[in-house]
PDB file of C-alpha atoms and ligand atoms in Angstrom:
ATOM      1  CA  MET A 130      79.984 125.251 102.674  1.00 90.00           C
ATOM      2  CA  ASN A 131      83.690 125.249 103.519  1.00 95.00           C
ATOM      3  CA  LEU A 132      85.629 122.044 104.269  1.00 96.00           C
ATOM      4  CA  ASN A 133      85.627 122.929 108.012  1.00 97.00           C
ATOM      5  CA  GLU A 134      81.888 123.217 107.885  1.00 97.00           C
ATOM      6  CA  ILE A 135      81.486 119.895 105.747  1.00 98.00           C
ATOM      7  CA  GLN A 136      83.660 118.186 108.374  1.00 98.00           C
ATOM      8  CA  LYS A 137      81.609 119.585 111.259  1.00 98.00           C
ATOM      9  CA  LYS A 138      78.419 118.521 109.951  1.00 97.00           C
ATOM     10  CA  LEU A 139      79.805 115.205 108.657  1.00 98.00           C
ATOM     11  CA  ARG A 140      81.019 114.573 112.106  1.00 98.00           C
ATOM     12  CA  MET A 141      77.215 114.575 113.338  1.00 96.00           C
ATOM     13  CA  CYS A 142      76.123 112.457 110.748  1.00 94.00           C
ATOM     14  CA  LEU A 143      78.431 109.485 111.624  1.00 97.00           C
ATOM     15  CA  SER A 144      79.720 107.383 114.417  1.00 98.00           C
ATOM     16  CA  PRO A 145      83.186 108.382 115.822  1.00 98.00           C
ATOM     17  CA  SER A 146      84.488 105.155 114.225  1.00 97.00           C
ATOM     18  CA  ARG A 147      83.293 105.633 110.825  1.00 98.00           C
ATOM     19  CA  TYR A 148      84.154 109.525 110.986  1.00 98.00           C
ATOM     20  CA  SER A 149      87.623 108.597 111.631  1.00 98.00           C
ATOM     21  CA  HIS A 150      87.471 106.074 108.786  1.00 98.00           C
ATOM     22  CA  SER A 151      86.181 109.030 106.580  1.00 98.00           C
ATOM     23  CA  LEU A 152      89.215 111.089 107.441  1.00 98.00           C
ATOM     24  CA  GLY A 153      91.467 107.953 106.611  1.00 98.00           C
ATOM     25  CA  VAL A 154      90.100 107.606 103.264  1.00 98.00           C
ATOM     26  CA  ALA A 155      90.181 111.466 102.551  1.00 98.00           C
ATOM     27  CA  ASN A 156      93.768 111.473 103.471  1.00 98.00           C
ATOM     28  CA  GLU A 157      94.608 108.164 101.622  1.00 98.00           C
ATOM     29  CA  ALA A 158      92.584 109.566  98.396  1.00 98.00           C
ATOM     30  CA  ARG A 159      94.626 112.768  98.482  1.00 98.00           C
ATOM     31  CA  ARG A 160      97.702 110.839  98.596  1.00 98.00           C
ATOM     32  CA  ILE A 161      96.908 108.483  95.852  1.00 98.00           C
ATOM     33  CA  ALA A 162      95.504 111.352  93.861  1.00 98.00           C
ATOM     34  CA  GLU A 163      99.068 113.184  94.183  1.00 98.00           C
ATOM     35  CA  ILE A 164     100.731 109.977  93.055  1.00 96.00           C
ATOM     36  CA  CYS A 165      98.491 110.040  89.761  1.00 95.00           C
ATOM     37  CA  GLY A 166      98.247 113.652  89.026  1.00 96.00           C
ATOM     38  CA  GLN A 167      94.669 113.882  89.904  1.00 96.00           C
ATOM     39  CA  ASP A 168      93.100 116.730  91.675  1.00 98.00           C
ATOM     40  CA  SER A 169      94.220 115.949  95.306  1.00 98.00           C
ATOM     41  CA  GLU A 170      91.792 118.365  97.066  1.00 97.00           C
ATOM     42  CA  LYS A 171      88.621 116.984  95.323  1.00 98.00           C
ATOM     43  CA  ALA A 172      89.889 113.542  96.031  1.00 98.00           C
ATOM     44  CA  TYR A 173      90.202 114.452  99.738  1.00 98.00           C
ATOM     45  CA  LEU A 174      86.481 115.494  99.502  1.00 98.00           C
ATOM     46  CA  ALA A 175      85.139 112.661  97.692  1.00 98.00           C
ATOM     47  CA  GLY A 176      87.131 110.335 100.121  1.00 98.00           C
ATOM     48  CA  LEU A 177      85.732 112.484 103.020  1.00 98.00           C
ATOM     49  CA  LEU A 178      82.275 112.265 101.950  1.00 98.00           C
ATOM     50  CA  HIS A 179      82.011 108.597 100.179  1.00 98.00           C
ATOM     51  CA  ASP A 180      80.366 107.432 103.179  1.00 98.00           C
ATOM     52  CA  CYS A 181      78.173 110.057 104.179  1.00 98.00           C
ATOM     53  CA  ALA A 182      74.963 107.853 103.824  1.00 97.00           C
ATOM     54  CA  ARG A 183      76.158 104.795 105.647  1.00 97.00           C
ATOM     55  CA  GLU A 184      74.275 105.572 108.735  1.00 96.00           C
ATOM     56  CA  ARG A 185      71.005 106.366 107.403  1.00 94.00           C
ATOM     57  CA  PRO A 186      67.754 103.999 107.546  1.00 92.00           C
ATOM     58  CA  ALA A 187      66.957 102.033 105.107  1.00 88.00           C
ATOM     59  CA  ALA A 188      63.916 103.709 103.995  1.00 90.00           C
ATOM     60  CA  GLU A 189      65.579 107.068 103.919  1.00 92.00           C
ATOM     61  CA  LEU A 190      68.479 105.649 101.816  1.00 93.00           C
ATOM     62  CA  ALA A 191      65.904 104.031  99.150  1.00 92.00           C
ATOM     63  CA  SER A 192      64.409 107.520  98.796  1.00 93.00           C
ATOM     64  CA  PHE A 193      67.681 109.025  97.780  1.00 96.00           C
ATOM     65  CA  VAL A 194      68.699 105.889  95.163  1.00 95.00           C
ATOM     66  CA  PRO A 195      68.097 106.965  91.387  1.00 93.00           C
ATOM     67  CA  GLY A 196      65.247 105.109  89.656  1.00 91.00           C
ATOM     68  CA  PHE A 197      67.663 103.117  87.171  1.00 93.00           C
ATOM     69  CA  VAL A 198      69.425 101.104  90.033  1.00 93.00           C
ATOM     70  CA  ASP A 199      68.847  97.467  90.020  1.00 90.00           C
ATOM     71  CA  PRO A 200      66.047  96.485  92.646  1.00 88.00           C
ATOM     72  CA  VAL A 201      68.494  93.889  94.288  1.00 90.00           C
ATOM     73  CA  ALA A 202      70.820  96.602  95.893  1.00 91.00           C
ATOM     74  CA  PHE A 203      67.846  97.863  98.116  1.00 90.00           C
ATOM     75  CA  SER A 204      68.606  94.504 100.387  1.00 88.00           C
ATOM     76  CA  ILE A 205      72.326  95.260 100.527  1.00 89.00           C
ATOM     77  CA  PRO A 206      73.063  97.972 102.894  1.00 87.00           C
ATOM     78  CA  GLY A 207      76.688  97.857 102.061  1.00 92.00           C
ATOM     79  CA  VAL A 208      76.068  98.709  98.295  1.00 95.00           C
ATOM     80  CA  LEU A 209      72.882 101.071  98.832  1.00 96.00           C
ATOM     81  CA  HIS A 210      74.438 103.608 100.994  1.00 97.00           C
ATOM     82  CA  ALA A 211      76.747 104.253  98.108  1.00 98.00           C
ATOM     83  CA  PHE A 212      73.946 104.625  95.433  1.00 97.00           C
ATOM     84  CA  ALA A 213      72.244 107.059  97.859  1.00 97.00           C
ATOM     85  CA  CYS A 214      75.353 109.149  98.802  1.00 97.00           C
ATOM     86  CA  PRO A 215      75.411 111.512  95.619  1.00 98.00           C
ATOM     87  CA  GLU A 216      71.918 112.749  96.884  1.00 97.00           C
ATOM     88  CA  VAL A 217      73.074 113.233 100.235  1.00 97.00           C
ATOM     89  CA  MET A 218      76.057 114.995  98.839  1.00 98.00           C
ATOM     90  CA  LYS A 219      73.996 117.376  96.802  1.00 98.00           C
ATOM     91  CA  ARG A 220      71.099 118.242  99.391  1.00 97.00           C
ATOM     92  CA  GLU A 221      73.255 118.338 102.695  1.00 96.00           C
ATOM     93  CA  PHE A 222      76.817 119.342 101.605  1.00 97.00           C
ATOM     94  CA  GLY A 223      76.240 121.373  98.485  1.00 97.00           C
ATOM     95  CA  ILE A 224      78.477 119.280  96.372  1.00 98.00           C
ATOM     96  CA  TYR A 225      77.598 119.020  92.701  1.00 98.00           C
ATOM     97  CA  ASP A 226      81.126 118.262  91.283  1.00 98.00           C
ATOM     98  CA  TYR A 227      80.288 115.084  88.990  1.00 98.00           C
ATOM     99  CA  SER A 228      83.604 113.286  89.332  1.00 98.00           C
ATOM    100  CA  ILE A 229      82.720 113.470  93.019  1.00 98.00           C
ATOM    101  CA  LEU A 230      79.356 112.422  92.995  1.00 98.00           C
ATOM    102  CA  ARG A 231      79.940 109.382  90.598  1.00 98.00           C
ATOM    103  CA  ALA A 232      83.037 108.253  92.676  1.00 98.00           C
ATOM    104  CA  GLY A 233      80.838 108.343  95.710  1.00 98.00           C
ATOM    105  CA  PHE A 234      78.217 106.275  93.733  1.00 98.00           C
ATOM    106  CA  TRP A 235      80.593 103.495  92.768  1.00 98.00           C
ATOM    107  CA  HIS A 236      82.602 103.526  95.800  1.00 98.00           C
ATOM    108  CA  ALA A 237      81.178 100.246  97.253  1.00 98.00           C
ATOM    109  CA  THR A 238      80.816  98.204  94.132  1.00 98.00           C
ATOM    110  CA  ALA A 239      83.194  99.321  91.608  1.00 98.00           C
ATOM    111  CA  CYS A 240      81.948  99.635  87.782  1.00 98.00           C
ATOM    112  CA  LYS A 241      83.383  98.263  84.647  1.00 96.00           C
ATOM    113  CA  ASN A 242      84.092 101.959  83.280  1.00 95.00           C
ATOM    114  CA  ALA A 243      85.661 103.391  86.133  1.00 97.00           C
ATOM    115  CA  THR A 244      87.611 106.535  85.704  1.00 98.00           C
ATOM    116  CA  GLU A 245      90.997 107.372  87.421  1.00 98.00           C
ATOM    117  CA  PHE A 246      89.198 109.601  90.157  1.00 98.00           C
ATOM    118  CA  ASP A 247      86.518 106.463  90.753  1.00 98.00           C
ATOM    119  CA  LYS A 248      89.518 104.074  91.274  1.00 98.00           C
ATOM    120  CA  ILE A 249      91.476 106.370  93.359  1.00 98.00           C
ATOM    121  CA  VAL A 250      88.304 106.230  95.989  1.00 98.00           C
ATOM    122  CA  PHE A 251      87.518 102.945  95.648  1.00 98.00           C
ATOM    123  CA  VAL A 252      91.039 101.816  96.511  1.00 98.00           C
ATOM    124  CA  ALA A 253      91.426 104.445  99.004  1.00 98.00           C
ATOM    125  CA  ASP A 254      88.162 102.911 100.894  1.00 98.00           C
ATOM    126  CA  MET A 255      90.236  99.900 101.567  1.00 98.00           C
ATOM    127  CA  SER A 256      93.771 100.988 102.020  1.00 98.00           C
ATOM    128  CA  GLU A 257      93.316 103.756 104.298  1.00 97.00           C
ATOM    129  CA  LYS A 258      95.522 103.490 107.567  1.00 95.00           C
ATOM    130  CA  GLY A 259      92.690 102.527 109.836  1.00 95.00           C
ATOM    131  CA  ARG A 260      92.015  99.243 107.713  1.00 95.00           C
ATOM    132  CA  THR A 261      93.469  96.133 109.162  1.00 93.00           C
ATOM    133  CA  PHE A 262      92.061  93.303 107.337  1.00 92.00           C
ATOM    134  CA  HIS A 263      93.973  90.618 105.718  1.00 90.00           C
ATOM    135  CA  GLY A 264      95.153  91.489 102.114  1.00 92.00           C
ATOM    136  CA  CYS A 265      94.987  95.490 102.803  1.00 94.00           C
ATOM    137  CA  SER A 266      98.976  95.507 102.639  1.00 96.00           C
ATOM    138  CA  ASP A 267      98.908  93.894  99.172  1.00 97.00           C
ATOM    139  CA  ILE A 268      96.446  96.860  98.229  1.00 98.00           C
ATOM    140  CA  ARG A 269      99.001  99.343  99.635  1.00 97.00           C
ATOM    141  CA  LYS A 270     101.946  97.784  97.777  1.00 97.00           C
ATOM    142  CA  ALA A 271     100.191  97.492  94.721  1.00 97.00           C
ATOM    143  CA  ILE A 272      99.455 101.194  94.927  1.00 97.00           C
ATOM    144  CA  GLU A 273     103.188 101.732  94.677  1.00 96.00           C
ATOM    145  CA  ARG A 274     103.171  99.989  91.277  1.00 96.00           C
ATOM    146  CA  SER A 275     100.142 101.628  89.739  1.00 97.00           C
ATOM    147  CA  LEU A 276      96.815 102.615  90.366  1.00 98.00           C
ATOM    148  CA  ASP A 277      95.077 100.016  88.160  1.00 97.00           C
ATOM    149  CA  GLU A 278      97.153  97.400  89.936  1.00 97.00           C
ATOM    150  CA  ALA A 279      95.841  98.759  93.184  1.00 98.00           C
ATOM    151  CA  TYR A 280      92.242  98.741  92.073  1.00 98.00           C
ATOM    152  CA  ARG A 281      92.429  95.478  90.678  1.00 98.00           C
ATOM    153  CA  THR A 282      93.967  93.972  94.004  1.00 98.00           C
ATOM    154  CA  ALA A 283      91.162  95.825  96.047  1.00 98.00           C
ATOM    155  CA  LEU A 284      88.480  94.373  93.953  1.00 98.00           C
ATOM    156  CA  GLY A 285      89.660  91.125  93.866  1.00 98.00           C
ATOM    157  CA  ASN A 286      89.885  91.494  97.771  1.00 97.00           C
ATOM    158  CA  LYS A 287      86.394  92.566  98.026  1.00 97.00           C
ATOM    159  CA  ILE A 288      85.181  89.781  95.797  1.00 98.00           C
ATOM    160  CA  SER A 289      87.110  86.901  97.338  1.00 97.00           C
ATOM    161  CA  TYR A 290      85.920  87.923 101.034  1.00 96.00           C
ATOM    162  CA  LEU A 291      82.023  87.891  99.558  1.00 96.00           C
ATOM    163  CA  LEU A 292      82.670  84.730  97.892  1.00 97.00           C
ATOM    164  CA  LEU A 293      84.055  83.313 101.222  1.00 96.00           C
ATOM    165  CA  LYS A 294      81.094  84.678 103.293  1.00 96.00           C
ATOM    166  CA  LYS A 295      78.836  83.129 100.549  1.00 96.00           C
ATOM    167  CA  ARG A 296      77.261  86.522 100.071  1.00 95.00           C
ATOM    168  CA  PHE A 297      75.732  88.197  97.121  1.00 94.00           C
ATOM    169  CA  ILE A 298      77.992  89.698  94.613  1.00 95.00           C
ATOM    170  CA  TYR A 299      76.752  92.866  92.866  1.00 96.00           C
ATOM    171  CA  PRO A 300      76.776  92.621  89.092  1.00 95.00           C
ATOM    172  CA  ALA A 301      78.737  95.769  88.616  1.00 96.00           C
ATOM    173  CA  SER A 302      81.648  94.162  90.520  1.00 97.00           C
ATOM    174  CA  LEU A 303      81.652  90.978  88.612  1.00 97.00           C
ATOM    175  CA  GLU A 304      81.535  93.316  85.388  1.00 97.00           C
ATOM    176  CA  ALA A 305      84.077  95.417  86.658  1.00 98.00           C
ATOM    177  CA  TRP A 306      86.121  92.349  87.354  1.00 97.00           C
ATOM    178  CA  ASN A 307      85.861  90.563  84.019  1.00 96.00           C
ATOM    179  CA  THR A 308      86.469  93.645  82.237  1.00 96.00           C
ATOM    180  CA  ILE A 309      90.009  94.119  84.004  1.00 95.00           C
ATOM    181  CA  ASN A 310      90.532  90.665  83.657  1.00 94.00           C
ATOM    182  CA  GLU A 311      89.277  90.187  79.951  1.00 88.00           C
ATOM    183  CA  HIS A 312      92.576  89.053  78.589  1.00 81.00           C
ATOM    184  CA  ASN A 313      93.507  86.889  81.541  1.00 81.00           C
ATOM    185  CA  ASN A 314      91.694  83.871  80.654  1.00 73.00           C
ATOM    186  CA  HIS A 315      94.268  81.402  80.006  1.00 65.00           C
ATOM    187  CA  SER A 316      95.066  79.596  83.172  1.00 57.00           C
TER     188      SER A 316
HETATM  189 FE1  LIG B 457      81.016 102.668 101.952  1.00 62.88          FE
HETATM  190 FE1  LIG B 458      84.007 103.190 103.576  1.00 62.88          FE
END
Protein backbone atom coordinates (compact mmCIF):
# COMPACT_ATOMS: atom_id res chain seq x y z
CA MET A 1 0.00 0.00 0.00
CA ASN A 2 1.53 3.35 -0.96
CA LEU A 3 1.17 6.56 1.03
CA ASN A 4 -1.69 7.79 -1.14
CA GLU A 5 -3.66 4.60 -0.58
CA ILE A 6 -2.96 4.68 3.15
CA GLN A 7 -4.23 8.26 3.38
CA LYS A 8 -7.35 7.42 1.38
CA LYS A 9 -8.16 4.45 3.58
CA LEU A 10 -7.45 6.34 6.79
CA ARG A 11 -9.73 9.17 5.70
CA MET A 12 -12.58 6.63 5.51
CA CYS A 13 -11.84 5.31 9.01
CA LEU A 14 -11.88 8.67 10.77
CA SER A 15 -14.07 11.75 11.22
CA PRO A 16 -12.87 14.82 9.27
CA SER A 17 -11.52 16.47 12.42
CA ARG A 18 -9.59 13.39 13.53
CA TYR A 19 -8.24 12.88 10.02
CA SER A 20 -7.05 16.46 10.02
CA HIS A 21 -5.45 15.88 13.48
CA SER A 22 -3.72 12.80 12.04
CA LEU A 23 -2.28 14.81 9.16
CA GLY A 24 -1.14 17.42 11.68
CA VAL A 25 0.61 14.77 13.80
CA ALA A 26 2.21 13.27 10.68
CA ASN A 27 3.65 16.64 9.62
CA GLU A 28 4.76 17.50 13.14
CA ALA A 29 6.37 14.08 13.66
CA ARG A 30 8.27 14.50 10.38
CA ARG A 31 9.44 17.97 11.45
CA ILE A 32 10.63 16.78 14.87
CA ALA A 33 12.33 13.71 13.32
CA GLU A 34 14.27 16.00 10.98
CA ILE A 35 15.47 18.04 13.97
CA CYS A 36 16.50 14.86 15.83
CA GLY A 37 18.11 13.07 12.90
CA GLN A 38 15.53 10.26 12.89
CA ASP A 39 13.83 8.74 9.84
CA SER A 40 11.41 11.50 8.93
CA GLU A 41 9.28 9.60 6.41
CA LYS A 42 8.78 6.80 8.90
CA ALA A 43 7.85 9.39 11.52
CA TYR A 44 5.29 10.84 9.09
CA LEU A 45 3.71 7.41 8.67
CA ALA A 46 3.66 6.69 12.41
CA GLY A 47 2.07 10.08 13.06
CA LEU A 48 -0.45 9.58 10.30
CA LEU A 49 -1.62 6.20 11.63
CA HIS A 50 -1.32 6.72 15.39
CA ASP A 51 -5.09 7.20 15.81
CA CYS A 52 -6.20 4.67 13.16
CA ALA A 53 -8.12 2.67 15.78
CA ARG A 54 -9.55 5.68 17.62
CA GLU A 55 -13.08 5.47 16.28
CA ARG A 56 -13.58 1.72 16.39
CA PRO A 57 -16.21 0.23 18.75
CA ALA A 58 -14.82 -0.87 22.12
CA ALA A 59 -15.58 -4.56 21.48
CA GLU A 60 -13.59 -4.49 18.27
CA LEU A 61 -10.70 -2.67 19.96
CA ALA A 62 -10.67 -5.27 22.73
CA SER A 63 -10.13 -8.04 20.18
CA PHE A 64 -7.05 -6.24 18.82
CA VAL A 65 -5.31 -5.69 22.16
CA PRO A 66 -2.42 -8.05 23.02
CA GLY A 67 -3.01 -10.40 25.95
CA PHE A 68 -0.38 -8.90 28.23
CA VAL A 69 -2.16 -5.53 28.51
CA ASP A 70 -3.44 -4.70 31.99
CA PRO A 71 -7.26 -5.27 32.07
CA VAL A 72 -7.71 -1.79 33.53
CA ALA A 73 -7.00 -0.41 30.04
CA PHE A 74 -10.21 -1.91 28.66
CA SER A 75 -12.34 0.71 30.38
CA ILE A 76 -10.27 3.65 29.09
CA PRO A 77 -10.98 4.37 25.40
CA GLY A 78 -8.29 7.05 25.35
CA VAL A 79 -5.74 4.35 26.16
CA LEU A 80 -7.29 1.26 24.58
CA HIS A 81 -7.24 2.65 21.03
CA ALA A 82 -3.45 2.99 21.31
CA PHE A 83 -2.94 -0.59 22.50
CA ALA A 84 -5.15 -1.82 19.63
CA CYS A 85 -3.47 0.32 17.00
CA PRO A 86 -0.53 -1.95 16.03
CA GLU A 87 -2.93 -4.74 15.08
CA VAL A 88 -5.00 -2.36 12.93
CA MET A 89 -1.81 -0.97 11.35
CA LYS A 90 -0.77 -4.49 10.40
CA ARG A 91 -4.10 -5.90 9.26
CA GLU A 92 -5.49 -2.92 7.45
CA PHE A 93 -2.54 -0.80 6.41
CA GLY A 94 0.15 -3.44 5.88
CA ILE A 95 2.55 -1.76 8.31
CA TYR A 96 5.00 -4.16 9.94
CA ASP A 97 7.80 -1.79 10.92
CA TYR A 98 8.46 -2.43 14.60
CA SER A 99 9.33 1.17 15.49
CA ILE A 100 6.09 2.43 13.94
CA LEU A 101 4.02 -0.25 15.67
CA ARG A 102 5.49 0.45 19.10
CA ALA A 103 5.25 4.23 18.74
CA GLY A 104 1.56 3.70 17.98
CA PHE A 105 1.19 1.40 20.97
CA TRP A 106 2.66 3.92 23.44
CA HIS A 107 1.36 7.16 21.92
CA ALA A 108 -1.42 7.65 24.48
CA THR A 109 0.37 6.71 27.70
CA ALA A 110 4.13 7.03 27.09
CA CYS A 111 6.32 4.40 28.79
CA LYS A 112 9.42 4.24 30.93
CA ASN A 113 11.72 2.90 28.22
CA ALA A 114 10.51 5.04 25.34
CA THR A 115 12.71 5.17 22.25
CA GLU A 116 13.51 8.47 20.51
CA PHE A 117 10.96 7.46 17.90
CA ASP A 118 8.25 6.78 20.54
CA LYS A 119 8.97 10.21 22.02
CA ILE A 120 8.62 11.93 18.65
CA VAL A 121 5.15 10.50 18.06
CA PHE A 122 4.02 11.12 21.66
CA VAL A 123 5.14 14.75 21.48
CA ALA A 124 3.79 15.34 17.96
CA ASP A 125 0.35 14.13 19.07
CA MET A 126 0.27 17.00 21.55
CA SER A 127 2.12 19.71 19.63
CA GLU A 128 0.63 19.44 16.11
CA LYS A 129 -0.60 22.77 14.80
CA GLY A 130 -4.31 21.99 15.34
CA ARG A 131 -3.81 21.65 19.11
CA THR A 132 -4.96 24.66 21.08
CA PHE A 133 -5.06 23.47 24.71
CA HIS A 134 -3.43 25.48 27.45
CA GLY A 135 0.20 24.41 27.62
CA CYS A 136 0.75 23.29 24.03
CA SER A 137 2.92 26.33 23.38
CA ASP A 138 5.20 25.15 26.23
CA ILE A 139 5.59 21.83 24.44
CA ARG A 140 6.38 23.58 21.14
CA LYS A 141 9.01 25.76 22.85
CA ALA A 142 10.52 22.69 24.54
CA ILE A 143 10.95 20.98 21.14
CA GLU A 144 13.40 23.75 20.26
CA ARG A 145 15.49 22.82 23.33
CA SER A 146 15.47 19.01 23.07
CA LEU A 147 13.26 16.02 22.41
CA ASP A 148 13.64 14.85 26.01
CA GLU A 149 12.56 18.24 27.31
CA ALA A 150 9.55 18.18 24.97
CA TYR A 151 8.64 14.63 26.04
CA ARG A 152 8.86 15.61 29.69
CA THR A 153 6.75 18.73 29.15
CA ALA A 154 4.13 16.86 27.11
CA LEU A 155 3.86 14.01 29.62
CA GLY A 156 3.72 16.41 32.55
CA ASN A 157 0.96 18.29 30.80
CA LYS A 158 -1.05 15.11 30.21
CA ILE A 159 -0.67 13.88 33.79
CA SER A 160 -1.56 17.31 35.23
CA TYR A 161 -4.70 17.39 33.11
CA LEU A 162 -5.75 13.93 34.32
CA LEU A 163 -5.11 14.92 37.95
CA LEU A 164 -7.10 18.10 37.53
CA LYS A 165 -10.03 16.17 36.07
CA LYS A 166 -9.66 13.51 38.80
CA ARG A 167 -9.23 10.86 36.12
CA PHE A 168 -7.38 7.55 36.25
CA ILE A 169 -3.69 7.76 35.35
CA TYR A 170 -2.44 4.70 33.52
CA PRO A 171 0.49 3.13 35.42
CA ALA A 172 2.83 3.26 32.40
CA SER A 173 2.47 7.06 32.37
CA LEU A 174 3.44 7.32 36.02
CA GLU A 175 6.37 4.96 35.49
CA ALA A 176 7.50 7.08 32.56
CA TRP A 177 7.20 10.25 34.63
CA ASN A 178 9.12 8.77 37.58
CA THR A 179 11.87 7.48 35.31
CA ILE A 180 12.34 10.88 33.68
CA ASN A 181 12.37 12.63 37.04
CA GLU A 182 14.22 9.99 39.02
CA HIS A 183 16.90 12.36 40.23
CA ASN A 184 14.58 15.29 40.67
CA ASN A 185 13.32 14.56 44.17
CA HIS A 186 14.74 17.36 46.30
CA SER A 187 12.07 20.02 46.18
FE1 LIG B 1 -4.66 8.70 20.25
FE1 LIG C 1 -3.94 11.71 18.47
